[in-house]
């Protein structure tokens, strides 16, 4: 079992940038699928971006494509989400998720992941 701890959230003005980090308690290389999800109050959870750690293959949701980038540093077992050009609609709790030996990856379906972090809040003001 792996534990995930997110950090890097906070408040920023629209147009700003922020980088989220998610540290895993054990090695997630090579066979893990990892992802970022977000959930705003009153809304369903949304897959933001996903990465297959072994190959580095990624997928990003259309709502963040061109603004957000997911990456993984195998040496420190850390997942990142670099966010640029933030918008008020990006305001949400952001969660890191992981799954070992996935059938398919990258993937943005929440049901595909076994382990979840506690979340970090991102607030974007206009």
Coordinates of N, CA, C and O in Angstrom, one line a residue:
X1 N 0.8 -1.2 0.0 CA 0.0 0.0 0.0 C 0.9 1.2 0.0 O 1.9 1.3 0.7
X2 N 0.5 2.2 -0.8 CA 1.3 3.5 -0.8 C 0.4 4.6 -0.3 O -0.8 4.7 -0.6
X3 N 1.1 5.5 0.4 CA 0.4 6.7 0.9 C 0.8 7.9 0.1 O 2.0 8.0 -0.3
X4 N -0.1 8.8 -0.2 CA 0.1 10.0 -1.0 C -0.2 11.2 -0.2 O -1.2 11.3 0.4
X5 N 0.8 12.2 -0.3 CA 0.6 13.4 0.4 C 0.8 14.6 -0.6 O 1.9 14.8 -1.1
X6 N -0.2 15.4 -0.7 CA -0.2 16.5 -1.7 C 0.2 17.8 -0.9 O 0.0 17.9 0.3
X7 N 0.8 18.7 -1.7 CA 1.2 20.0 -1.1 C 1.2 21.0 -2.3 O 1.2 20.6 -3.5
X8 N 1.3 22.3 -2.0 CA 1.5 23.3 -3.0 C 0.3 24.1 -3.3 O 0.4 25.1 -4.1
X9 N -0.8 23.8 -2.7 CA -2.0 24.5 -3.0 C -2.0 25.9 -2.3 O -1.1 26.2 -1.5
X10 N -3.0 26.7 -2.5 CA -3.1 28.0 -1.9 C -4.0 28.9 -2.7 O -4.8 28.4 -3.5
X11 N -3.8 30.2 -2.6 CA -4.6 31.2 -3.3 C -3.8 32.0 -4.3 O -2.6 32.3 -4.0
X12 N -4.3 32.2 -5.4 CA -3.6 32.9 -6.5 C -4.6 33.7 -7.3 O -5.8 33.4 -7.3
X13 N -4.2 34.8 -7.9 CA -5.1 35.6 -8.8 C -5.2 34.9 -10.2 O -4.2 34.2 -10.6
X14 N -6.3 35.2 -10.8 CA -6.4 34.7 -12.2 C -5.3 35.1 -13.1 O -4.8 36.2 -13.0
X15 N -4.8 34.1 -13.9 CA -3.7 34.4 -14.7 C -2.4 33.9 -14.1 O -1.3 33.9 -14.8
X16 N -2.4 33.6 -12.8 CA -1.2 33.2 -12.1 C -0.8 31.7 -12.3 O -1.5 31.0 -13.1
X17 N 0.2 31.3 -11.7 CA 0.7 29.9 -11.8 C 0.9 29.3 -10.4 O 1.0 30.0 -9.4
X18 N 0.9 28.0 -10.4 CA 1.1 27.3 -9.2 C 1.5 25.8 -9.5 O 1.2 25.3 -10.6
X19 N 2.3 25.2 -8.6 CA 2.7 23.9 -8.9 C 2.3 23.0 -7.7 O 2.7 23.3 -6.5
X20 N 1.6 22.0 -7.9 CA 1.2 21.0 -6.9 C 2.2 19.8 -6.9 O 2.7 19.4 -8.0
X21 N 2.5 19.3 -5.7 CA 3.3 18.1 -5.6 C 2.6 17.0 -4.8 O 1.7 17.3 -4.0
X22 N 2.9 15.8 -5.1 CA 2.3 14.6 -4.4 C 3.5 13.6 -4.2 O 4.0 13.1 -5.1
X23 N 3.8 13.5 -2.9 CA 4.9 12.5 -2.6 C 4.3 11.2 -2.2 O 3.4 11.1 -1.4
X24 N 4.9 10.1 -2.8 CA 4.4 8.8 -2.5 C 5.3 8.2 -1.4 O 6.5 8.4 -1.4
X25 N 4.7 7.3 -0.6 CA 5.5 6.7 0.5 C 6.4 5.6 0.1 O 7.2 5.1 0.8
X26 N 6.1 5.1 -1.1 CA 6.9 4.0 -1.7 C 7.2 4.3 -3.2 O 6.5 5.1 -3.8
X27 N 8.1 3.5 -3.7 CA 8.4 3.7 -5.1 C 7.2 3.4 -6.0 O 6.5 2.4 -5.9
X28 N 7.0 4.4 -7.0 CA 5.9 4.2 -7.9 C 6.4 3.9 -9.3 O 5.6 4.0 -10.3
X29 N 7.7 3.6 -9.4 CA 8.3 3.2 -10.7 C 8.6 1.8 -10.6 O 9.1 1.3 -9.6
X30 N 8.4 1.0 -11.7 CA 7.9 1.5 -13.0 C 6.4 1.4 -13.3 O 5.9 2.0 -14.1
X31 N 5.7 0.5 -12.5 CA 4.4 0.1 -12.9 C 3.2 0.8 -12.5 O 2.1 0.3 -12.6
X32 N 3.3 2.1 -12.0 CA 2.2 2.8 -11.5 C 1.6 3.7 -12.6 O 2.3 4.3 -13.4
X33 N 0.2 3.8 -12.5 CA -0.5 4.9 -13.1 C -0.8 5.9 -12.1 O -1.3 5.6 -11.0
X34 N -0.6 7.2 -12.4 CA -0.9 8.3 -11.4 C -1.6 9.4 -12.1 O -1.6 9.5 -13.3
X35 N -2.3 10.1 -11.2 CA -3.2 11.2 -11.8 C -3.5 12.2 -10.8 O -3.4 12.1 -9.6
X36 N -4.0 13.3 -11.3 CA -4.6 14.4 -10.5 C -6.1 14.5 -10.8 O -6.5 14.5 -12.0
X37 N -6.9 14.7 -9.8 CA -8.3 14.9 -9.9 C -8.6 16.2 -9.1 O -7.8 16.6 -8.3
X38 N -9.8 16.7 -9.4 CA -10.2 17.9 -8.6 C -11.7 17.8 -8.4 O -12.4 17.2 -9.2
X39 N -12.1 18.5 -7.3 CA -13.6 18.5 -7.0 C -13.9 19.9 -6.4 O -13.3 20.2 -5.4
X40 N -14.8 20.6 -7.1 CA -15.3 21.9 -6.6 C -16.6 21.6 -5.8 O -17.3 20.6 -6.0
X41 N -16.9 22.5 -4.9 CA -18.1 22.3 -4.1 C -19.4 22.2 -5.0 O -19.5 23.0 -5.9
X42 N -20.2 21.2 -4.7 CA -21.4 21.0 -5.5 C -21.2 20.4 -6.9 O -22.1 20.3 -7.7
X43 N -19.9 20.0 -7.2 CA -19.7 19.5 -8.5 C -19.1 18.1 -8.4 O -18.6 17.7 -7.4
X44 N -19.1 17.3 -9.5 CA -18.6 16.0 -9.5 C -17.0 16.1 -9.6 O -16.5 17.0 -10.1
X45 N -16.4 15.0 -9.1 CA -15.0 14.9 -9.3 C -14.6 14.8 -10.8 O -15.3 14.2 -11.5
X46 N -13.5 15.5 -11.1 CA -13.1 15.6 -12.5 C -11.6 15.2 -12.6 O -10.8 15.6 -11.8
X47 N -11.4 14.3 -13.6 CA -10.0 13.9 -13.9 C -9.3 15.1 -14.6 O -9.8 15.6 -15.6
X48 N -8.2 15.5 -14.1 CA -7.4 16.6 -14.6 C -6.3 16.2 -15.6 O -6.2 16.6 -16.7
X49 N -5.5 15.2 -15.1 CA -4.4 14.8 -15.9 C -3.9 13.4 -15.3 O -4.0 13.2 -14.1
X50 N -3.3 12.6 -16.2 CA -2.8 11.3 -15.8 C -1.5 11.0 -16.5 O -1.2 11.5 -17.6
X51 N -0.7 10.1 -15.8 CA 0.6 9.8 -16.4 C 0.9 8.3 -16.1 O 0.6 7.8 -15.0
X52 N 1.5 7.6 -17.1 CA 2.0 6.3 -16.9 C 3.5 6.4 -16.6 O 4.2 6.9 -17.4
X53 N 3.8 6.1 -15.3 CA 5.2 6.4 -14.8 C 6.3 5.8 -15.7 O 7.3 6.5 -16.0
X54 N 6.1 4.6 -16.1 CA 7.2 3.9 -16.8 C 7.5 4.5 -18.2 O 8.7 4.7 -18.5
X55 N 6.5 4.9 -18.9 CA 6.7 5.4 -20.2 C 6.7 7.0 -20.3 O 7.2 7.6 -21.2
X56 N 6.0 7.6 -19.3 CA 5.9 9.0 -19.3 C 4.7 9.5 -20.2 O 4.5 10.7 -20.3
X57 N 3.9 8.6 -20.7 CA 2.8 9.0 -21.5 C 1.8 9.7 -20.6 O 1.5 9.3 -19.4
X58 N 1.2 10.7 -21.1 CA 0.2 11.6 -20.4 C -1.0 11.8 -21.2 O -1.1 11.7 -22.4
X59 N -2.1 12.2 -20.4 CA -3.3 12.7 -21.0 C -3.8 13.9 -20.1 O -3.6 13.8 -18.8
X60 N -4.3 14.9 -20.7 CA -4.8 16.0 -19.9 C -6.3 16.3 -20.4 O -6.6 16.2 -21.5
X61 N -7.1 16.7 -19.4 CA -8.5 17.0 -19.7 C -8.5 18.2 -20.6 O -7.6 19.1 -20.6
X62 N -9.5 18.3 -21.5 CA -9.7 19.4 -22.4 C -9.7 20.7 -21.7 O -9.2 21.7 -22.2
X63 N -10.3 20.7 -20.5 CA -10.5 22.0 -19.7 C -9.1 22.6 -19.3 O -9.1 23.8 -18.9
X64 N -8.1 21.8 -19.3 CA -6.8 22.3 -18.8 C -5.7 22.1 -19.8 O -4.5 22.6 -19.6
X65 N -6.0 21.5 -21.0 CA -5.0 21.3 -22.0 C -4.3 22.6 -22.4 O -5.0 23.6 -22.7
X66 N -3.0 22.6 -22.5 CA -2.3 23.8 -22.8 C -2.0 24.7 -21.7 O -1.2 25.7 -21.8
X67 N -2.6 24.5 -20.5 CA -2.3 25.3 -19.3 C -1.7 24.5 -18.2 O -0.9 25.0 -17.4
X68 N -2.1 23.2 -18.1 CA -1.6 22.4 -17.0 C -0.6 21.3 -17.6 O -0.9 20.8 -18.7
X69 N 0.4 20.9 -16.8 CA 1.2 19.8 -17.2 C 1.5 18.9 -16.1 O 2.0 19.3 -15.0
X70 N 1.3 17.6 -16.3 CA 1.6 16.6 -15.3 C 2.9 16.0 -15.6 O 3.3 15.8 -16.7
X71 N 3.7 15.7 -14.5 CA 5.0 15.1 -14.6 C 5.3 14.3 -13.4 O 4.6 14.4 -12.4
X72 N 6.3 13.4 -13.5 CA 6.7 12.6 -12.4 C 8.2 12.5 -12.3 O 8.9 12.3 -13.3
X73 N 8.7 12.6 -11.1 CA 10.2 12.5 -10.8 C 10.4 11.1 -10.2 O 10.1 11.0 -9.0
X74 N 10.9 10.2 -10.9 CA 11.1 8.8 -10.4 C 12.1 8.8 -9.2 O 11.9 8.0 -8.3
X75 N 13.1 9.7 -9.2 CA 14.1 9.6 -8.2 C 13.6 10.0 -6.8 O 14.1 9.5 -5.8
X76 N 12.5 10.8 -6.7 CA 12.0 11.2 -5.4 C 10.5 10.8 -5.3 O 9.8 11.3 -4.3
X77 N 10.0 9.9 -6.2 CA 8.7 9.4 -6.1 C 7.6 10.5 -5.9 O 6.7 10.4 -5.0
X78 N 7.8 11.5 -6.7 CA 6.9 12.7 -6.6 C 6.2 13.0 -7.9 O 6.8 13.0 -9.0
X79 N 4.9 13.2 -7.8 CA 4.1 13.6 -8.9 C 3.9 15.1 -8.9 O 3.7 15.7 -7.8
X80 N 3.9 15.8 -10.0 CA 3.7 17.2 -10.1 C 2.5 17.6 -11.0 O 2.2 16.8 -11.9
X81 N 1.9 18.7 -10.7 CA 1.0 19.3 -11.6 C 1.4 20.8 -11.7 O 1.2 21.6 -10.8
X82 N 2.0 21.2 -12.8 CA 2.3 22.6 -13.1 C 1.1 23.3 -13.7 O 0.6 22.8 -14.8
X83 N 0.6 24.3 -13.1 CA -0.6 25.0 -13.6 C -0.2 26.5 -13.9 O 0.3 27.2 -13.1
X84 N -0.6 26.8 -15.2 CA -0.4 28.2 -15.6 C -1.7 28.8 -16.1 O -2.7 28.0 -16.3
X85 N -1.8 30.1 -16.2 CA -3.0 30.8 -16.7 C -4.2 30.3 -15.9 O -5.2 30.0 -16.5
X86 N -4.1 30.3 -14.6 CA -5.2 29.8 -13.8 C -6.4 30.7 -13.9 O -6.3 31.9 -14.1
X87 N -7.6 30.0 -13.9 CA -8.9 30.7 -14.0 C -9.7 30.4 -12.7 O -9.5 29.4 -12.0
X88 N -10.6 31.3 -12.4 CA -11.5 31.1 -11.2 C -12.2 29.7 -11.3 O -12.4 29.1 -10.2
X89 N -12.5 29.2 -12.4 CA -13.1 27.9 -12.5 C -12.2 26.8 -12.2 O -12.6 25.6 -12.1
X90 N -10.9 27.0 -12.0 CA -10.0 26.0 -11.6 C -10.0 25.8 -10.1 O -9.4 24.9 -9.6
X91 N -10.7 26.7 -9.4 CA -10.8 26.6 -7.9 C -11.5 25.2 -7.6 O -12.6 24.9 -8.0
X92 N -10.8 24.5 -6.7 CA -11.2 23.1 -6.3 C -10.2 22.6 -5.3 O -9.1 23.1 -5.1
X93 N -10.6 21.4 -4.7 CA -9.7 20.6 -4.0 C -9.1 19.7 -5.0 O -9.8 19.0 -5.8
X94 N -7.8 19.6 -5.0 CA -7.0 18.8 -5.9 C -6.5 17.5 -5.2 O -5.9 17.7 -4.1
X95 N -6.7 16.4 -5.8 CA -6.3 15.1 -5.2 C -5.3 14.4 -6.1 O -5.5 14.4 -7.4
X96 N -4.4 13.7 -5.5 CA -3.4 12.8 -6.2 C -4.0 11.4 -6.1 O -4.5 11.0 -5.0
X97 N -3.8 10.6 -7.1 CA -4.3 9.2 -7.1 C -3.3 8.3 -7.8 O -2.5 8.8 -8.6
X98 N -3.3 7.0 -7.4 CA -2.3 6.1 -7.9 C -2.9 4.7 -8.0 O -3.8 4.3 -7.2
X99 N -2.4 3.9 -9.0 CA -2.8 2.5 -9.1 C -1.6 1.7 -9.6 O -1.0 2.1 -10.6
X100 N -1.3 0.6 -9.0 CA -0.2 -0.2 -9.5 C -0.7 -1.1 -10.6 O -1.9 -1.5 -10.6
X101 N 0.1 -1.4 -11.6 CA -0.1 -2.4 -12.6 C -1.5 -2.2 -13.3 O -2.4 -3.1 -13.3
X102 N -1.7 -1.0 -13.8 CA -3.1 -0.7 -14.4 C -3.3 -1.5 -15.7 O -2.4 -1.8 -16.4
X103 N -4.6 -1.7 -16.0 CA -5.0 -2.3 -17.2 C -4.7 -1.3 -18.4 O -4.2 -1.7 -19.5
X104 N -5.0 -0.1 -18.1 CA -4.7 1.0 -19.1 C -4.3 2.2 -18.4 O -4.7 2.5 -17.3
X105 N -3.4 3.0 -19.0 CA -2.9 4.2 -18.5 C -2.2 4.9 -19.6 O -1.5 4.3 -20.4
X106 N -2.3 6.3 -19.7 CA -2.9 7.2 -18.7 C -4.5 7.1 -18.9 O -5.0 6.8 -19.9
X107 N -5.2 7.4 -17.8 CA -6.6 7.4 -17.7 C -7.1 8.4 -16.8 O -6.5 8.7 -15.7
X108 N -8.3 8.9 -17.0 CA -8.9 10.0 -16.2 C -10.1 9.6 -15.4 O -10.8 10.4 -14.9
X109 N -10.4 8.3 -15.4 CA -11.5 7.8 -14.6 C -11.1 7.5 -13.2 O -10.2 6.7 -12.9
X110 N -11.9 8.1 -12.3 CA -11.5 7.9 -10.9 C -11.6 6.5 -10.4 O -10.8 6.1 -9.5
X111 N -12.5 5.7 -10.9 CA -12.7 4.3 -10.5 C -11.4 3.5 -10.9 O -11.4 2.4 -10.4
X112 N -10.5 4.0 -11.6 CA -9.3 3.2 -12.0 C -8.2 3.3 -11.0 O -7.2 2.7 -11.2
X113 N -8.4 4.1 -9.9 CA -7.3 4.3 -9.0 C -7.6 3.7 -7.6 O -8.8 3.8 -7.1
X114 N -6.6 3.2 -7.0 CA -6.8 2.5 -5.7 C -6.4 3.4 -4.5 O -6.9 3.3 -3.4
X115 N -5.4 4.3 -4.7 CA -4.9 5.1 -3.6 C -5.1 6.6 -3.9 O -4.9 7.0 -5.0
X116 N -5.4 7.3 -2.8 CA -5.8 8.7 -2.9 C -5.1 9.5 -1.8 O -5.0 9.0 -0.6
X117 N -4.7 10.7 -2.1 CA -4.2 11.6 -1.1 C -5.3 12.3 -0.4 O -6.5 12.1 -0.7
X118 N -5.0 13.2 0.5 CA -6.0 13.9 1.3 C -6.5 15.2 0.6 O -7.5 15.8 1.1
X119 N -5.8 15.6 -0.4 CA -6.2 16.8 -1.1 C -5.5 18.1 -0.7 O -5.0 18.2 0.4
X120 N -5.4 19.0 -1.6 CA -4.8 20.3 -1.4 C -5.7 21.3 -2.1 O -6.1 21.1 -3.2
X121 N -6.1 22.4 -1.4 CA -7.0 23.4 -1.9 C -6.3 24.4 -2.8 O -5.3 24.9 -2.4
X122 N -6.9 24.6 -4.0 CA -6.5 25.7 -4.9 C -7.6 26.6 -5.1 O -8.7 26.3 -5.4
X123 N -7.4 27.9 -4.8 CA -8.4 29.0 -4.9 C -7.8 30.0 -5.9 O -6.8 30.6 -5.6
X124 N -8.6 30.3 -6.9 CA -8.2 31.3 -7.9 C -9.2 32.4 -7.9 O -10.4 32.2 -8.1
X125 N -8.7 33.6 -7.6 CA -9.6 34.8 -7.5 C -9.5 35.6 -8.8 O -8.5 35.7 -9.4
X126 N -10.7 36.2 -9.1 CA -10.7 37.0 -10.3 C -10.3 38.5 -10.1 O -10.1 38.9 -9.0

